[in-house]
PDB file of C-alpha atoms in Angstrom:
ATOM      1  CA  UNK A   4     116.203 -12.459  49.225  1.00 44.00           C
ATOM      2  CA  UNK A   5     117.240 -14.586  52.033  1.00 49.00           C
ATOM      3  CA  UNK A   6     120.710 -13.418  53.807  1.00 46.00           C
ATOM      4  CA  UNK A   7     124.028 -16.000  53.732  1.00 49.00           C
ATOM      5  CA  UNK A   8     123.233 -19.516  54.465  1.00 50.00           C
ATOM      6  CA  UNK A   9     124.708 -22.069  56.945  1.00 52.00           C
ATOM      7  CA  UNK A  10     128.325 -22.322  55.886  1.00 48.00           C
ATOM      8  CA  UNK A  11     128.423 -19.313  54.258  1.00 48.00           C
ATOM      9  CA  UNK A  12     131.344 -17.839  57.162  1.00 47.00           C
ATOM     10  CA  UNK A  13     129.027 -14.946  57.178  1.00 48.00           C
ATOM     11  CA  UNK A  14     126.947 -14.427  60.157  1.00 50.00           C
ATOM     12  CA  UNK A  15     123.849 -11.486  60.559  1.00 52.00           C
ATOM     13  CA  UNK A  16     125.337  -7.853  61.021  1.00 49.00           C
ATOM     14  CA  UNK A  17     128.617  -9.467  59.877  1.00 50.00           C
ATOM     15  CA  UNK A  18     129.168  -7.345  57.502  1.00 47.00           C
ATOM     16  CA  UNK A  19     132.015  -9.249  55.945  1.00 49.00           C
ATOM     17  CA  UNK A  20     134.486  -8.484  58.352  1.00 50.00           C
ATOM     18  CA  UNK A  21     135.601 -12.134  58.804  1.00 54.00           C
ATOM     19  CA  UNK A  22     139.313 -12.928  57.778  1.00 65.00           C
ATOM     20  CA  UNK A  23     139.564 -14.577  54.108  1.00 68.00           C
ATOM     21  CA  UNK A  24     141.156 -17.685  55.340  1.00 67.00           C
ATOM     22  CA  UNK A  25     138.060 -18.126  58.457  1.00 73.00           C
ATOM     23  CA  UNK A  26     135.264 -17.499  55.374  1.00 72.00           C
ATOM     24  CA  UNK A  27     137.337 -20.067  52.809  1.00 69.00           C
ATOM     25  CA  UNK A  28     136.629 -22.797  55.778  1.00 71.00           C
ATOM     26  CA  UNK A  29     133.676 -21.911  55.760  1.00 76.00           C
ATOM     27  CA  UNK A  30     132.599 -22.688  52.688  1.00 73.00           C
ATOM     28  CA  UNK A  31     135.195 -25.031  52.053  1.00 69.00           C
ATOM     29  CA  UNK A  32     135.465 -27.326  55.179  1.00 67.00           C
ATOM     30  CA  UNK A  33     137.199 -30.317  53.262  1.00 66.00           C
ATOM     31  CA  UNK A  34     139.553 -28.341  50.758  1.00 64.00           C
ATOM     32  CA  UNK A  35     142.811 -28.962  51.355  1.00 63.00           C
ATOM     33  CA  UNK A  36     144.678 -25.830  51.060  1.00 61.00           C
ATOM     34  CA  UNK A  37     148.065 -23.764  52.457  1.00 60.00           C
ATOM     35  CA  UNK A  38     145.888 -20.384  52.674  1.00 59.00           C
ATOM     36  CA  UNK A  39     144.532 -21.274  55.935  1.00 58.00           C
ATOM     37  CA  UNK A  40     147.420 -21.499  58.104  1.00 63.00           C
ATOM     38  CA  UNK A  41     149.296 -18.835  55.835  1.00 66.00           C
ATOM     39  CA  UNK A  42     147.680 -14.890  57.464  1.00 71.00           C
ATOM     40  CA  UNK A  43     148.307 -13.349  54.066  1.00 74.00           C
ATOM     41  CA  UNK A  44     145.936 -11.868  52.249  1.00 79.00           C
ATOM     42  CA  UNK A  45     147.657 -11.451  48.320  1.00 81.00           C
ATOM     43  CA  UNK A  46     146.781  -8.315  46.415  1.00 86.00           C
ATOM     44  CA  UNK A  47     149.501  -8.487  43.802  1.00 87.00           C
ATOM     45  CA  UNK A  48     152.416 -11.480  42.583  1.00 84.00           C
ATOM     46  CA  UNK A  49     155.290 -11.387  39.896  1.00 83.00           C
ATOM     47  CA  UNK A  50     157.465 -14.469  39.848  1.00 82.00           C
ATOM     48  CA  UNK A  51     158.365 -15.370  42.980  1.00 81.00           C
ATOM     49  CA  UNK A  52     157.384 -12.796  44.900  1.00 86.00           C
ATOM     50  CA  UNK A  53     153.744 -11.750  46.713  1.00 85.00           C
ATOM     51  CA  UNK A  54     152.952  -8.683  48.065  1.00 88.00           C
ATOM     52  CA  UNK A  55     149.988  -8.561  50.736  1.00 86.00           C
ATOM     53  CA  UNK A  56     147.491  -6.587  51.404  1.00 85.00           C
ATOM     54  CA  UNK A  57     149.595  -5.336  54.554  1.00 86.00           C
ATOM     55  CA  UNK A  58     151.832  -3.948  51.570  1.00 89.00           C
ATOM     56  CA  UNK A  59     154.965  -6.400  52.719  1.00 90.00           C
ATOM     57  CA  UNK A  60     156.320  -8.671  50.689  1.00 91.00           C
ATOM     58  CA  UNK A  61     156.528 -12.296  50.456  1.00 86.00           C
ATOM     59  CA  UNK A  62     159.085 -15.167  49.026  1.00 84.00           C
ATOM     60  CA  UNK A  63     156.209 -18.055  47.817  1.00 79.00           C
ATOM     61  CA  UNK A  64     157.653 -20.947  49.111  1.00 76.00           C
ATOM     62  CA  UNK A  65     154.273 -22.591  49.229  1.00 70.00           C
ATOM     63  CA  UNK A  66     153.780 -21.988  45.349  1.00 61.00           C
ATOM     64  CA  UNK A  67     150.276 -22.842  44.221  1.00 60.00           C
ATOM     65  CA  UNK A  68     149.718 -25.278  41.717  1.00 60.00           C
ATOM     66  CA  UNK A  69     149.064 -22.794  38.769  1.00 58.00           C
ATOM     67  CA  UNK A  70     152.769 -21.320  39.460  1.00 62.00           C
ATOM     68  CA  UNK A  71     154.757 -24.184  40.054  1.00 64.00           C
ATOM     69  CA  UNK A  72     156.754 -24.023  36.709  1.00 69.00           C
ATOM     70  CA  UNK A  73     157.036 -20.006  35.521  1.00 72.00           C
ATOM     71  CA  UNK A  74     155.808 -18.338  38.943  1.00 72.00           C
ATOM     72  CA  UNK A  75     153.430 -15.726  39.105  1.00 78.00           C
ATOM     73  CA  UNK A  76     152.783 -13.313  36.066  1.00 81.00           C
ATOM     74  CA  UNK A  77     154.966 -14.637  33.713  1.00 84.00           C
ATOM     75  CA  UNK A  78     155.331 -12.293  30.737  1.00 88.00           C
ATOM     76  CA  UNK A  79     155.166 -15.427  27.761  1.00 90.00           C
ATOM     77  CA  UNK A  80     151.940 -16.937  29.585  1.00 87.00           C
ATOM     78  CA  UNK A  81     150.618 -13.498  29.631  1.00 90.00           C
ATOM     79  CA  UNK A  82     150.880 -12.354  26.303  1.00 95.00           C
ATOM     80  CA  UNK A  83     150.126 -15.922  25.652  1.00 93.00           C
ATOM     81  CA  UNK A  84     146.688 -15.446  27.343  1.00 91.00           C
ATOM     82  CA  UNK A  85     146.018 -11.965  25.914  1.00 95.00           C
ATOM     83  CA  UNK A  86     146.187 -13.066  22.461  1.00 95.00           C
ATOM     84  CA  UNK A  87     143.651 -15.653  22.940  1.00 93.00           C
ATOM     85  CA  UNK A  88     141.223 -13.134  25.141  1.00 94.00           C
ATOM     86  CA  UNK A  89     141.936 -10.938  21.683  1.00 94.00           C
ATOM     87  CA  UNK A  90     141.247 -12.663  19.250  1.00 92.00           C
TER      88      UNK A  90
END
């Protein structure tokens, strides 16, 4: 099997050690997105609030597109989603 391609933001002996943001332009040179210029790295979010992977926490001002109306995690659209995945 061949090892990452051209573009890939993963070079030989890398090991994937590059920051998320540097391999996301990497393989997405002509997305428009916030995460680049933003040196947070989420692990966890609940409403309005985003805790890195530095375990601080964050106010989203940026607000992705997917949380723009209930924030992160909100309880309705979860229970919401788990019905449908149990059903």
């Amino acid at each position: 099997m061949a090892g990452p391609g051209p573009g890939s933001g993963l070079g030989p002996g890398d090991g994937g050690r590059r920051s998320a943001p540097r391999r996301q332009a990497a393989r997405e040179p002509a997305a428009r997105t916030y995460a680049r210029a933003l040196p947070v790295v989420p692990v966890r979010a609940r409403g309005l609030t985003i805790e890195g992977a530095d375990g601080r926490r964050y106010l989203d001002c940026v607000s992705g597109a997917g949380t723009l109306a209930l924030g992160h995690n909100h309880p309705v659209v979860l229970d919401a989603i788990r019905a449908v995945l149990d059903s």
